[in-house]
PDB file of C-alpha atoms in Angstrom:
ATOM      1  CA  LEU A1460     117.451  88.924  91.560  1.00  0.00           C
ATOM      2  CA  LEU A1461     114.054  89.845  93.042  1.00  0.00           C
ATOM      3  CA  TRP A1462     115.733  90.204  96.431  1.00  0.00           C
ATOM      4  CA  CYS A1463     118.146  92.838  95.045  1.00  0.00           C
ATOM      5  CA  PHE A1464     115.351  94.999  93.718  1.00  0.00           C
ATOM      6  CA  TYR A1465     113.370  94.887  96.932  1.00  0.00           C
ATOM      7  CA  TYR A1466     115.885  94.891  99.750  1.00  0.00           C
ATOM      8  CA  LEU A1467     118.962  96.651  98.454  1.00  0.00           C
ATOM      9  CA  ASN A1468     119.499 100.319  97.753  1.00  0.00           C
ATOM     10  CA  GLU A1469     121.172 101.902  94.752  1.00  0.00           C
ATOM     11  CA  LYS A1470     124.658 101.882  96.255  1.00  0.00           C
ATOM     12  CA  ASN A1471     124.872  98.168  96.997  1.00  0.00           C
ATOM     13  CA  GLY A1472     121.945  96.778  95.002  1.00  0.00           C
ATOM     14  CA  LEU A1473     122.648  98.174  91.560  1.00  0.00           C
ATOM     15  CA  PRO A1474     126.024  96.465  91.083  1.00  0.00           C
ATOM     16  CA  ILE A1475     124.701  93.164  92.440  1.00  0.00           C
ATOM     17  CA  ALA A1476     121.571  93.296  90.277  1.00  0.00           C
ATOM     18  CA  GLN A1477     123.630  94.132  87.193  1.00  0.00           C
ATOM     19  CA  LEU A1478     126.066  91.307  87.985  1.00  0.00           C
ATOM     20  CA  LEU A1479     123.187  88.830  88.295  1.00  0.00           C
ATOM     21  CA  LEU A1480     121.615  90.054  85.054  1.00  0.00           C
ATOM     22  CA  ASP A1481     124.958  89.804  83.255  1.00  0.00           C
ATOM     23  CA  ALA A1482     125.322  86.247  84.598  1.00  0.00           C
ATOM     24  CA  GLY A1483     121.967  85.279  83.083  1.00  0.00           C
ATOM     25  CA  ALA A1484     119.409  85.860  85.834  1.00  0.00           C
ATOM     26  CA  ASP A1485     115.909  85.994  84.345  1.00  0.00           C
ATOM     27  CA  PRO A1486     114.662  89.610  84.502  1.00  0.00           C
ATOM     28  CA  HIS A1487     111.174  88.451  83.498  1.00  0.00           C
ATOM     29  CA  PHE A1488     110.732  86.088  86.445  1.00  0.00           C
ATOM     30  CA  VAL A1489     107.398  86.533  88.212  1.00  0.00           C
ATOM     31  CA  ALA A1490     107.210  85.773  91.940  1.00  0.00           C
ATOM     32  CA  ASN A1491     104.432  83.576  93.365  1.00  0.00           C
ATOM     33  CA  ALA A1492     102.582  86.674  94.555  1.00  0.00           C
ATOM     34  CA  GLY A1493     102.743  87.983  90.978  1.00  0.00           C
ATOM     35  CA  GLY A1494     105.327  90.761  91.293  1.00  0.00           C
ATOM     36  CA  THR A1495     108.260  91.458  88.987  1.00  0.00           C
ATOM     37  CA  ILE A1496     111.546  93.277  89.496  1.00  0.00           C
ATOM     38  CA  LEU A1497     109.813  96.517  88.472  1.00  0.00           C
ATOM     39  CA  HIS A1498     107.032  96.073  91.051  1.00  0.00           C
ATOM     40  CA  LEU A1499     109.646  95.438  93.717  1.00  0.00           C
ATOM     41  CA  ALA A1500     111.928  98.291  92.670  1.00  0.00           C
ATOM     42  CA  ALA A1501     109.030 100.765  92.779  1.00  0.00           C
ATOM     43  CA  GLY A1502     107.342  99.341  95.859  1.00  0.00           C
ATOM     44  CA  SER A1503     109.212 100.923  98.705  1.00  0.00           C
ATOM     45  CA  ASP A1504     109.272 104.294 100.396  1.00  0.00           C
ATOM     46  CA  ASP A1505     113.008 104.487  99.735  1.00  0.00           C
ATOM     47  CA  SER A1506     113.007 103.121  96.183  1.00  0.00           C
ATOM     48  CA  SER A1507     116.069 103.939  94.143  1.00  0.00           C
ATOM     49  CA  LEU A1508     115.458 105.728  90.857  1.00  0.00           C
ATOM     50  CA  GLU A1509     118.431 103.911  89.342  1.00  0.00           C
ATOM     51  CA  MET A1510     117.049 100.515  90.372  1.00  0.00           C
ATOM     52  CA  VAL A1511     113.679 101.454  88.830  1.00  0.00           C
ATOM     53  CA  LYS A1512     115.432 102.610  85.641  1.00  0.00           C
ATOM     54  CA  LEU A1513     117.313  99.311  85.450  1.00  0.00           C
ATOM     55  CA  ALA A1514     114.074  97.349  85.891  1.00  0.00           C
ATOM     56  CA  LEU A1515     112.391  99.460  83.188  1.00  0.00           C
ATOM     57  CA  ASN A1516     114.994  98.144  80.730  1.00  0.00           C
ATOM     58  CA  TYR A1517     113.445  94.687  81.129  1.00  0.00           C
ATOM     59  CA  GLN A1518     109.827  95.173  82.159  1.00  0.00           C
ATOM     60  CA  ASP A1519     106.628  96.573  80.681  1.00  0.00           C
ATOM     61  CA  VAL A1520     105.822  99.668  82.744  1.00  0.00           C
ATOM     62  CA  ASN A1521     102.108  98.733  82.725  1.00  0.00           C
ATOM     63  CA  HIS A1522     102.476  95.073  83.749  1.00  0.00           C
ATOM     64  CA  GLN A1523      99.699  94.170  86.192  1.00  0.00           C
ATOM     65  CA  PHE A1524     100.654  91.437  88.580  1.00  0.00           C
ATOM     66  CA  ARG A1525      98.618  88.279  88.935  1.00  0.00           C
ATOM     67  CA  ALA A1526      99.138  85.686  91.631  1.00  0.00           C
ATOM     68  CA  LYS A1527     100.540  82.348  90.493  1.00  0.00           C
ATOM     69  CA  SER A1528     100.270  80.253  93.632  1.00  0.00           C
ATOM     70  CA  PHE A1529      97.091  78.876  95.171  1.00  0.00           C
ATOM     71  CA  PHE A1530      97.930  80.577  98.489  1.00  0.00           C
ATOM     72  CA  TRP A1531      97.983  84.051  96.930  1.00  0.00           C
ATOM     73  CA  LYS A1532      94.878  83.399  94.836  1.00  0.00           C
ATOM     74  CA  ALA A1533      93.048  82.311  97.993  1.00  0.00           C
ATOM     75  CA  THR A1534      94.313  85.392  99.833  1.00  0.00           C
ATOM     76  CA  TYR A1535      92.994  87.694  97.111  1.00  0.00           C
ATOM     77  CA  TRP A1536      89.633  85.908  97.106  1.00  0.00           C
ATOM     78  CA  ALA A1537      89.424  86.445 100.881  1.00  0.00           C
ATOM     79  CA  LEU A1538      90.208  90.153 100.397  1.00  0.00           C
ATOM     80  CA  LYS A1539      87.394  90.490  97.857  1.00  0.00           C
ATOM     81  CA  MET A1540      84.989  88.800 100.269  1.00  0.00           C
ATOM     82  CA  ALA A1541      86.114  91.122 103.071  1.00  0.00           C
ATOM     83  CA  LEU A1542      85.265  94.099 100.856  1.00  0.00           C
ATOM     84  CA  ARG A1543      81.892  92.627 100.003  1.00  0.00           C
ATOM     85  CA  PHE A1544      81.076  92.316 103.698  1.00  0.00           C
ATOM     86  CA  GLY A1545      82.082  95.818 104.694  1.00  0.00           C
ATOM     87  CA  ALA A1546      85.851  96.039 105.099  1.00  0.00           C
ATOM     88  CA  THR A1547      87.280  99.359 103.985  1.00  0.00           C
ATOM     89  CA  LYS A1548      89.472  99.495 100.910  1.00  0.00           C
ATOM     90  CA  LYS A1549      92.295 100.811 103.099  1.00  0.00           C
ATOM     91  CA  ALA A1550      92.107  97.774 105.384  1.00  0.00           C
ATOM     92  CA  VAL A1551      92.212  95.471 102.389  1.00  0.00           C
ATOM     93  CA  GLU A1552      95.103  97.295 100.738  1.00  0.00           C
ATOM     94  CA  VAL A1553      97.097  97.412 103.966  1.00  0.00           C
ATOM     95  CA  PHE A1554      96.691  93.639 104.267  1.00  0.00           C
ATOM     96  CA  GLY A1555      98.203  93.023 100.886  1.00  0.00           C
ATOM     97  CA  HIS A1556      98.543  94.164  97.327  1.00  0.00           C
ATOM     98  CA  SER A1557      95.525  93.405  95.189  1.00  0.00           C
ATOM     99  CA  PRO A1558      95.810  91.700  91.823  1.00  0.00           C
ATOM    100  CA  GLY A1559      96.136  94.105  88.949  1.00  0.00           C
ATOM    101  CA  MET A1560      98.550  96.473  90.667  1.00  0.00           C
ATOM    102  CA  THR A1561     101.274  98.003  88.538  1.00  0.00           C
ATOM    103  CA  ALA A1562     104.596  99.515  89.568  1.00  0.00           C
ATOM    104  CA  LEU A1563     102.786 102.877  89.543  1.00  0.00           C
ATOM    105  CA  HIS A1564     100.283 101.583  92.118  1.00  0.00           C
ATOM    106  CA  ASN A1565     103.177 100.382  94.288  1.00  0.00           C
ATOM    107  CA  ALA A1566     105.002 103.717  94.094  1.00  0.00           C
ATOM    108  CA  ALA A1567     101.749 105.554  94.889  1.00  0.00           C
ATOM    109  CA  MET A1568     101.121 103.331  97.899  1.00  0.00           C
ATOM    110  CA  PHE A1569     104.499 104.294  99.353  1.00  0.00           C
ATOM    111  CA  GLY A1570     104.145 107.980  98.433  1.00  0.00           C
ATOM    112  CA  ASN A1571     107.336 107.908  96.397  1.00  0.00           C
ATOM    113  CA  SER A1572     106.775 110.888  94.096  1.00  0.00           C
ATOM    114  CA  PRO A1573     110.156 110.707  92.266  1.00  0.00           C
ATOM    115  CA  VAL A1574     109.411 107.110  91.256  1.00  0.00           C
ATOM    116  CA  VAL A1575     105.821 108.017  90.313  1.00  0.00           C
ATOM    117  CA  ARG A1576     107.190 110.781  88.060  1.00  0.00           C
ATOM    118  CA  LEU A1577     109.742 108.436  86.484  1.00  0.00           C
ATOM    119  CA  LEU A1578     107.108 105.776  85.781  1.00  0.00           C
ATOM    120  CA  LEU A1579     104.715 108.325  84.259  1.00  0.00           C
ATOM    121  CA  GLU A1580     107.522 109.645  82.050  1.00  0.00           C
ATOM    122  CA  ALA A1581     108.205 106.036  80.990  1.00  0.00           C
ATOM    123  CA  GLY A1582     104.583 105.703  79.850  1.00  0.00           C
ATOM    124  CA  ALA A1583     102.787 104.273  82.881  1.00  0.00           C
ATOM    125  CA  ASP A1584      99.020 104.291  82.340  1.00  0.00           C
ATOM    126  CA  LYS A1585      97.525 106.173  85.286  1.00  0.00           C
ATOM    127  CA  SER A1586      94.011 104.969  84.396  1.00  0.00           C
ATOM    128  CA  LEU A1587      94.733 101.257  85.008  1.00  0.00           C
ATOM    129  CA  CYS A1588      92.755  99.835  87.926  1.00  0.00           C
ATOM    130  CA  THR A1589      93.506  96.997  90.291  1.00  0.00           C
ATOM    131  CA  ASP A1590      91.005  94.159  90.487  1.00  0.00           C
ATOM    132  CA  LEU A1591      89.515  96.069  93.426  1.00  0.00           C
ATOM    133  CA  GLY A1592      88.873  99.021  91.092  1.00  0.00           C
ATOM    134  CA  LEU A1593      91.603 101.325  92.431  1.00  0.00           C
ATOM    135  CA  THR A1594      93.781 103.588  90.309  1.00  0.00           C
ATOM    136  CA  ALA A1595      97.204 104.711  91.505  1.00  0.00           C
ATOM    137  CA  LEU A1596      95.619 108.051  92.434  1.00  0.00           C
ATOM    138  CA  ASP A1597      92.983 106.264  94.550  1.00  0.00           C
ATOM    139  CA  ILE A1598      95.749 104.404  96.360  1.00  0.00           C
ATOM    140  CA  SER A1599      97.681 107.612  97.003  1.00  0.00           C
ATOM    141  CA  HIS A1600      94.529 109.111  98.573  1.00  0.00           C
ATOM    142  CA  ILE A1601      94.018 106.028 100.748  1.00  0.00           C
ATOM    143  CA  PHE A1602      97.571 106.108 102.076  1.00  0.00           C
ATOM    144  CA  GLY A1603      97.906 109.860 102.433  1.00  0.00           C
ATOM    145  CA  PRO A1604      99.430 112.731 100.508  1.00  0.00           C
ATOM    146  CA  PHE A1605     102.770 112.633  98.762  1.00  0.00           C
ATOM    147  CA  PRO A1606     105.651 114.305 100.584  1.00  0.00           C
TER     148      PRO A1606
END
């Protein structure tokens, strides 16, 4: 199910995702890195609004992801240490998503303004910060202006 929301577009992904959901796939599954179907649907520069809408039927728009596996927890600790010793926030964010990111942060990182608008209309909290202290607006400034 996660694969559908990340790799497939609306035309071929929506029917497959709906089929999997209808067959009992768990829409609340959290990946080892901490992401959900909503994070994945919003986290692409070519995210499908319909895929995001489908994910919103099952997910809290303000869910902040938290790593489950030791590998990802260690990775995030290393990112925090890199910041402490002078790495720029952009370098850290390019390396990987920080804990505490929401779907809004993901959409902002990819400059996907239609998805950002949809998430805000669905009640996304634009003041939520990642564990690195970044709002979605901060992330959009780091990665450049919206198209």
